[in-house]
Coordinates of C-alpha atoms and ligand atoms in Angstrom, one line a residue:
M1 CA 44.1 92.9 75.8
G2 CA 42.2 94.2 79.1
S3 CA 43.4 97.6 80.6
Q4 CA 47.0 98.0 82.1
F5 CA 45.6 99.7 84.9
L6 CA 43.4 96.8 86.4
Q7 CA 45.0 96.7 89.5
V8 CA 44.4 100.5 90.2
K9 CA 42.4 100.7 93.3
E10 CA 40.2 103.7 93.8
A11 CA 42.0 106.5 96.2
P12 CA 40.4 107.6 99.4
P13 CA 39.2 110.8 98.5
V14 CA 40.0 114.2 100.5
E15 CA 37.3 114.7 103.5
V16 CA 37.3 118.5 103.0
F17 CA 37.2 119.0 99.5
L18 CA 34.4 116.1 99.4
L19 CA 32.5 117.4 102.3
S20 CA 32.3 120.7 100.4
E21 CA 31.3 119.1 97.5
E22 CA 28.4 117.6 99.4
C23 CA 27.4 120.8 100.6
K24 CA 27.1 122.0 97.5
A25 CA 24.5 119.8 96.3
D26 CA 22.4 120.6 99.8
F27 CA 20.1 122.5 98.3
D28 CA 18.5 123.5 102.0
E29 CA 18.5 127.0 102.4
H30 CA 19.9 126.9 106.4
K31 CA 23.1 125.3 105.0
V32 CA 26.3 126.3 106.2
N33 CA 29.8 125.3 105.0
L34 CA 32.3 124.9 108.3
T35 CA 35.0 123.1 106.0
V36 CA 37.0 124.0 103.7
G37 CA 39.7 126.6 105.4
A38 CA 39.1 129.7 103.3
Y39 CA 38.0 133.2 104.3
R40 CA 34.3 134.3 103.7
T41 CA 33.2 137.7 104.2
N42 CA 30.1 138.3 106.9
E43 CA 27.9 137.9 103.8
G44 CA 29.2 134.4 103.2
M45 CA 31.4 135.3 100.2
P46 CA 35.1 135.0 99.4
W47 CA 36.9 138.6 99.7
V48 CA 39.2 139.5 96.7
L49 CA 41.5 141.7 98.8
P50 CA 41.5 145.5 97.2
C51 CA 44.9 146.0 97.6
V52 CA 45.3 142.6 95.3
R53 CA 42.8 143.7 92.7
S54 CA 44.0 147.1 92.2
V55 CA 48.0 145.2 91.6
E56 CA 46.0 142.8 89.3
L57 CA 44.8 145.6 87.1
S58 CA 47.9 147.5 86.6
M59 CA 49.5 144.3 86.0
A60 CA 47.1 143.7 83.3
A61 CA 47.9 147.2 81.7
D62 CA 51.4 146.6 82.1
E63 CA 53.2 146.4 78.4
K64 CA 56.6 145.3 80.1
L65 CA 55.3 142.9 81.6
N66 CA 55.7 139.5 79.3
K67 CA 55.2 135.7 79.8
E68 CA 59.1 134.7 79.6
Y69 CA 60.3 131.8 82.5
L70 CA 61.5 133.0 86.0
P71 CA 64.6 131.9 87.2
I72 CA 64.3 128.6 88.9
T73 CA 63.7 129.7 92.6
G74 CA 61.8 132.6 91.3
M75 CA 61.3 136.3 92.0
D76 CA 64.2 137.5 94.1
S77 CA 62.0 140.6 95.4
L78 CA 59.1 138.0 96.2
V79 CA 61.6 135.7 98.2
L80 CA 63.2 138.8 99.9
S81 CA 60.0 140.2 101.1
G82 CA 58.6 137.1 102.0
I83 CA 61.7 137.0 104.6
K84 CA 61.5 140.2 105.6
L85 CA 57.6 140.0 106.6
L86 CA 59.0 136.7 108.8
L87 CA 62.1 137.8 110.5
G88 CA 61.9 141.6 110.7
V89 CA 62.9 144.4 108.2
D90 CA 66.2 144.8 110.5
N91 CA 67.1 141.2 111.1
P92 CA 70.6 140.9 110.7
L93 CA 70.0 137.2 109.2
I94 CA 69.1 139.4 106.2
S95 CA 71.7 141.4 105.3
S96 CA 75.0 138.7 106.5
K97 CA 72.9 136.4 103.6
K98 CA 72.8 133.2 106.1
A99 CA 68.9 133.2 105.6
D100 CA 67.6 133.3 101.9
G101 CA 64.8 131.3 100.2
C102 CA 63.3 130.0 96.9
Q103 CA 59.6 130.9 95.7
A104 CA 57.2 128.0 96.0
L105 CA 54.4 126.7 95.1
G106 CA 52.2 127.5 98.1
G107 CA 52.9 126.4 101.5
T108 CA 52.5 123.0 100.1
G109 CA 55.0 123.4 97.6
A110 CA 57.8 124.7 100.0
L111 CA 56.8 122.0 102.2
Y112 CA 57.2 119.4 99.4
L113 CA 60.5 121.0 98.7
A114 CA 61.8 121.1 102.2
L115 CA 61.2 117.4 103.2
Q116 CA 62.3 116.5 99.8
F117 CA 65.3 118.2 100.5
L118 CA 65.8 116.8 104.2
V119 CA 65.3 113.5 102.6
R120 CA 67.4 113.7 99.2
V121 CA 69.8 116.2 100.5
M122 CA 69.9 115.4 104.6
K123 CA 69.6 111.9 104.5
C124 CA 67.1 112.7 107.2
T125 CA 64.7 109.4 107.5
V126 CA 62.2 110.2 110.6
V127 CA 59.9 113.0 110.7
Y128 CA 57.5 113.9 113.8
V129 CA 54.3 115.7 113.1
S130 CA 52.1 117.2 116.0
D131 CA 49.2 114.8 116.6
P132 CA 46.5 116.0 115.6
T133 CA 48.1 118.3 112.2
W134 CA 47.5 119.0 109.0
P135 CA 46.4 116.1 106.8
N136 CA 49.2 116.9 104.4
H137 CA 52.0 116.6 106.5
R138 CA 52.0 113.3 107.0
G139 CA 51.1 112.9 103.4
I140 CA 53.9 114.7 102.0
S141 CA 56.6 113.4 104.6
S142 CA 55.1 109.6 103.3
L143 CA 55.8 110.4 99.9
V144 CA 58.9 111.7 100.2
G145 CA 59.8 108.6 102.3
L146 CA 60.0 109.3 105.8
E147 CA 58.6 107.4 108.5
V148 CA 56.7 109.1 109.9
R149 CA 56.1 109.6 114.0
S150 CA 53.7 112.1 115.9
Y151 CA 54.2 114.2 119.0
K152 CA 51.4 114.6 121.8
Y153 CA 49.8 118.2 120.9
W154 CA 46.2 117.8 121.9
D155 CA 44.4 116.9 125.7
T156 CA 40.7 115.5 124.3
E157 CA 39.7 115.8 127.8
A158 CA 40.7 118.8 128.8
R159 CA 40.4 120.5 125.4
G160 CA 43.5 121.8 125.2
L161 CA 47.4 121.9 124.9
C162 CA 49.1 118.6 126.0
F163 CA 52.5 120.4 126.5
T164 CA 54.0 117.8 128.6
G165 CA 53.4 115.0 126.3
M166 CA 54.6 117.1 123.9
V167 CA 58.3 117.7 125.2
K168 CA 58.1 114.0 126.5
D169 CA 57.8 112.8 122.7
L170 CA 60.0 115.3 121.4
K171 CA 63.1 114.4 124.2
E172 CA 62.0 110.7 123.2
A173 CA 63.1 111.8 119.5
P174 CA 66.2 110.3 118.0
E175 CA 69.0 112.7 116.9
G176 CA 68.6 114.1 113.6
A177 CA 64.7 113.1 113.1
V178 CA 62.7 116.0 111.6
V179 CA 59.9 117.8 113.4
I180 CA 57.4 120.0 111.9
L181 CA 56.0 122.8 114.0
H182 CA 53.2 125.1 113.2
A183 CA 54.1 128.5 113.6
C184 CA 50.9 129.8 114.7
A185 CA 47.0 129.3 114.8
H186 CA 47.6 125.6 114.7
N187 CA 45.9 123.7 112.7
P188 CA 43.1 122.0 112.9
T189 CA 43.6 122.8 116.9
G190 CA 44.0 126.4 117.0
M191 CA 46.0 126.3 120.4
D192 CA 49.4 128.1 120.2
L193 CA 52.6 127.8 122.5
D194 CA 52.6 130.3 125.1
K195 CA 56.6 132.3 124.5
S196 CA 57.8 130.2 127.7
Q197 CA 56.4 127.0 125.9
W198 CA 58.0 127.9 122.5
T199 CA 61.4 128.3 124.7
E200 CA 61.4 124.9 126.1
I201 CA 60.6 123.3 122.9
A202 CA 63.2 125.5 121.4
A203 CA 66.1 124.0 124.3
V204 CA 64.5 120.4 123.5
I205 CA 65.1 121.0 120.1
K206 CA 68.7 121.9 120.4
E207 CA 69.4 119.2 123.1
R208 CA 68.2 116.6 120.6
K209 CA 69.7 117.9 117.6
L210 CA 66.5 117.7 115.6
F211 CA 66.0 119.5 112.3
T212 CA 63.2 122.4 112.9
L213 CA 60.9 122.7 109.9
F214 CA 57.9 125.7 110.9
D215 CA 55.3 126.0 108.8
I216 CA 53.7 129.1 108.6
A217 CA 50.4 129.3 106.7
Y218 CA 48.3 132.0 109.0
Q219 CA 51.1 134.6 109.4
G220 CA 48.5 138.1 110.6
F221 CA 45.5 135.5 110.9
A222 CA 46.3 134.1 114.3
S223 CA 46.0 137.4 116.4
G224 CA 45.8 140.6 113.6
D225 CA 49.2 141.4 114.1
L226 CA 52.3 140.2 112.0
D227 CA 55.0 140.7 114.1
R228 CA 53.3 138.7 117.1
D229 CA 52.3 135.9 114.5
A230 CA 55.6 135.5 113.4
W231 CA 57.1 135.4 117.3
A232 CA 58.4 131.7 117.8
V233 CA 59.9 131.5 114.5
R234 CA 61.7 134.9 115.3
L235 CA 62.6 133.2 118.7
F236 CA 64.5 130.5 117.2
A237 CA 66.5 132.3 114.9
S238 CA 67.4 134.4 117.1
Q239 CA 69.1 131.7 119.3
E240 CA 71.2 130.6 116.0
M241 CA 69.5 127.5 115.0
E242 CA 69.2 126.7 111.6
L243 CA 65.6 125.9 110.3
L244 CA 63.5 125.1 107.5
I245 CA 60.4 127.4 106.9
A246 CA 57.5 126.5 105.1
Q247 CA 55.7 130.2 104.2
S248 CA 52.8 130.6 102.6
F249 CA 51.1 133.1 101.4
S250 CA 47.6 131.8 100.5
K251 CA 45.8 132.9 103.5
N252 CA 46.9 136.1 104.2
F253 CA 46.6 137.3 100.8
G254 CA 43.6 135.7 100.0
L255 CA 45.4 134.4 96.9
Y256 CA 44.8 130.6 97.4
N257 CA 44.5 129.5 93.8
E258 CA 47.4 131.0 92.9
R259 CA 50.1 129.2 94.7
V260 CA 52.5 131.6 96.0
G261 CA 55.2 130.4 98.5
N262 CA 58.5 130.8 99.9
L263 CA 61.0 127.7 101.0
I264 CA 63.5 129.6 103.5
F265 CA 66.0 128.8 104.9
I266 CA 68.3 129.8 107.5
T267 CA 72.0 128.5 108.8
K268 CA 75.0 129.5 110.4
D269 CA 77.2 131.0 107.9
P270 CA 76.0 132.4 104.2
E271 CA 78.2 130.6 102.6
I272 CA 76.6 127.5 104.0
T273 CA 72.7 128.7 103.1
A274 CA 74.4 129.5 99.7
H275 CA 75.2 125.5 98.8
V276 CA 72.1 124.5 100.2
K277 CA 70.2 127.5 98.3
S278 CA 71.9 125.8 95.0
Q279 CA 70.4 122.1 95.8
V280 CA 67.3 123.8 96.3
K281 CA 67.5 124.6 93.0
C282 CA 68.6 121.3 91.6
L283 CA 64.9 119.8 93.4
V284 CA 62.8 122.4 91.6
R285 CA 64.3 122.2 88.4
Q286 CA 63.5 118.4 88.5
T287 CA 60.0 119.0 89.8
W288 CA 57.8 122.2 88.4
S289 CA 61.4 123.7 86.8
N290 CA 60.5 127.2 87.4
P291 CA 57.5 128.8 89.7
P292 CA 54.4 130.5 88.1
Q293 CA 54.5 134.7 87.9
H294 CA 51.3 136.4 88.7
G295 CA 50.4 135.7 92.2
G296 CA 54.0 135.9 93.2
R297 CA 54.2 139.1 91.5
V298 CA 51.6 140.8 93.5
V299 CA 52.7 139.5 96.8
A300 CA 56.0 140.3 96.4
T301 CA 54.3 144.8 94.3
I302 CA 52.1 144.4 97.9
L303 CA 55.3 143.7 100.3
N304 CA 57.4 146.3 98.3
C305 CA 55.3 149.4 98.3
P306 CA 54.6 151.3 101.8
A307 CA 51.3 152.3 100.8
L308 CA 50.2 148.8 99.3
Y309 CA 51.6 147.5 102.7
Q310 CA 49.7 149.3 104.6
E311 CA 46.4 148.8 103.3
W312 CA 47.2 145.0 103.1
K313 CA 48.0 144.7 106.5
S314 CA 44.9 146.3 107.4
D315 CA 43.3 144.0 105.6
V316 CA 44.7 140.9 107.2
N317 CA 43.9 143.0 110.5
I318 CA 40.0 142.8 109.2
M319 CA 40.2 139.7 108.4
A320 CA 41.8 138.1 111.9
Q321 CA 38.9 140.6 114.0
R322 CA 36.3 139.0 112.4
V323 CA 37.0 135.5 113.2
L324 CA 38.0 137.1 117.0
Q325 CA 34.8 138.3 116.6
M326 CA 32.6 135.3 115.7
R327 CA 34.5 133.3 118.3
Q328 CA 33.0 135.2 120.9
L329 CA 29.6 135.6 119.3
L330 CA 29.3 131.6 119.2
Y331 CA 30.6 131.5 122.7
E332 CA 28.2 133.6 123.9
K333 CA 25.5 131.5 122.1
L334 CA 26.4 128.4 123.4
R335 CA 26.7 129.6 126.6
E336 CA 23.2 131.3 126.8
L337 CA 21.4 128.0 125.1
G338 CA 22.8 126.1 128.5
T339 CA 24.7 124.1 125.4
P340 CA 26.1 120.5 128.1
G341 CA 29.5 120.8 127.6
T342 CA 32.2 123.7 128.7
W343 CA 32.7 126.3 125.6
D344 CA 35.8 128.4 126.8
H345 CA 38.3 126.5 124.2
I346 CA 36.3 128.6 121.3
I347 CA 37.9 131.7 123.0
K348 CA 41.0 130.1 123.9
Q349 CA 42.1 128.8 120.5
I350 CA 42.9 131.4 117.7
G351 CA 43.1 131.4 113.6
M352 CA 41.0 130.2 111.1
F353 CA 39.8 126.9 112.8
S354 CA 38.5 125.6 116.0
F355 CA 38.6 121.9 117.2
T356 CA 35.0 121.8 118.7
G357 CA 35.5 118.6 120.1
L358 CA 32.4 117.6 118.7
T359 CA 33.0 113.4 117.6
K360 CA 32.6 112.0 114.4
A361 CA 28.7 110.8 115.3
Q362 CA 28.5 114.4 116.1
A363 CA 29.3 116.0 112.9
E364 CA 28.1 113.5 110.9
F365 CA 24.1 114.2 112.6
M366 CA 25.1 118.2 112.3
R367 CA 25.2 117.2 108.7
S368 CA 22.0 115.1 108.3
A369 CA 20.1 116.8 111.0
H370 CA 20.9 120.4 110.8
H371 CA 23.0 120.8 107.2
I372 CA 26.1 122.2 109.1
Y373 CA 29.0 120.9 107.4
L374 CA 31.9 120.3 109.7
M375 CA 35.0 118.4 109.6
N376 CA 34.8 114.6 111.5
D377 CA 37.7 115.3 113.9
G378 CA 34.7 118.3 114.6
R379 CA 37.2 121.3 113.0
I380 CA 35.1 124.2 112.1
N381 CA 36.5 127.4 110.2
M382 CA 35.5 130.1 112.1
C383 CA 35.1 132.1 108.4
G384 CA 31.7 130.1 107.6
L385 CA 30.6 131.7 110.1
T386 CA 28.5 135.0 110.0
T387 CA 25.8 137.0 112.3
H388 CA 23.1 135.8 109.8
N389 CA 24.0 132.0 110.7
I390 CA 25.5 131.9 114.2
D391 CA 22.1 131.5 115.7
Y392 CA 21.1 128.5 113.7
V393 CA 24.8 127.0 113.7
A394 CA 24.7 127.3 117.5
H395 CA 21.2 126.0 117.9
G396 CA 22.3 123.1 115.8
I397 CA 25.4 122.5 118.1
D398 CA 23.2 122.5 121.0
D399 CA 20.5 120.0 119.7
T400 CA 23.4 117.4 118.6
L401 CA 24.8 117.7 121.7
R402 CA 21.5 117.1 123.7
K403 CA 20.6 113.9 121.1
I404 CA 24.3 112.0 120.5
Ligands
PLP1 N1 50.4 124.1 106.9 C1 49.3 124.3 106.7 C2 48.9 124.6 108.5 C3 47.5 124.8 106.6 O1 46.8 124.5 106.7 C4 48.0 124.9 104.8 C5 46.8 125.3 103.4 O2 45.6 125.1 104.8 C6 48.7 125.1 103.9 C7 50.4 124.4 105.2 C8 49.1 125.1 102.9 O3 48.5 126.5 102.4 P1 48.6 126.1 100.8 O4 47.3 126.7 100.0 O5 49.5 128.1 100.6 O6 49.4 125.2 99.8

């Protein structure tokens, strides 16, 4: 008998991992990896935050810690401290128990749970994602059976936000549609809404009776200020809007491979919130049964210890400031070189990424001629830039734009 899997076609690779592999296999001494969304130091190295290391050391020495299963919804101390970080410690939604959550496998796991909940329990059928967006928004949405539509977000010509297009598309969305919003540091464009624009979007969502699903994967990374980056979520929450929020700790704790996240839900009534939690619990039981402990305990320990929390806050700020410094430097170098085009968007954008405006052909040329790896849509990870390689990258961009 031949293979029963003969009809299985090879799936397309995930671009960001493929390009990273290609970069690893490139032996050119000048190569630069600007693809994958992870922090790098100015020496181009991954950074395990010192507060994370010290908690891990004490966990390893703690004989009271065992390997028993966690509850299905995870560690309450993590869930609650994550909610406080997002909404602010004194937010009445916490004391009234209108807000609660469930530990998840990273931001991705939280998004998956949220979208499953919206399909299975809320019977939603349509989701709106920004155009462009982080590819997994589309991927997970279609996996769970939602029809994926997009709302305009980026104006290619102006290299900036297309707010009127966004409002128009959301105003035309059918009642009950889900809208995924990047709470801060929009991936891939790095362009966020300002306060008055967020206020307008909140009004449209209320008027059109849409479901809001916030994705917050970069709290602290955007501005260096944890409260400032949570502003949009807090605004919606203060207007008594019911929300689902997928919170990731991968970037702001540098815990990429530990898979720590939190699905937060806010409703108008503590009893309804408890019902939501019970349904999410069923979904978890049938998906990963219960979450892993290690990374979640690291995050919970840091968030619940005032001294460690202060240390972590300053580490987040170090990461954010390094990114801001790289933005400024790249902008200045391109201006100095007189590189064709305008480059103000580099310093207007915030967060880990910059949407450079380079085309697919230009990105390919950057790789083949200069060994500089960026995404085909022109997105670069600002953390891949260092004071050692920034000249080389700026010259690479300059050369590419003059030739392609
Ligand atoms: N949401 C956005 C916008 C992201 O960029 C990412 C990671 O790149 C995530 C969610 C998921 O993060 P995690 O690694 O915690 O699953």
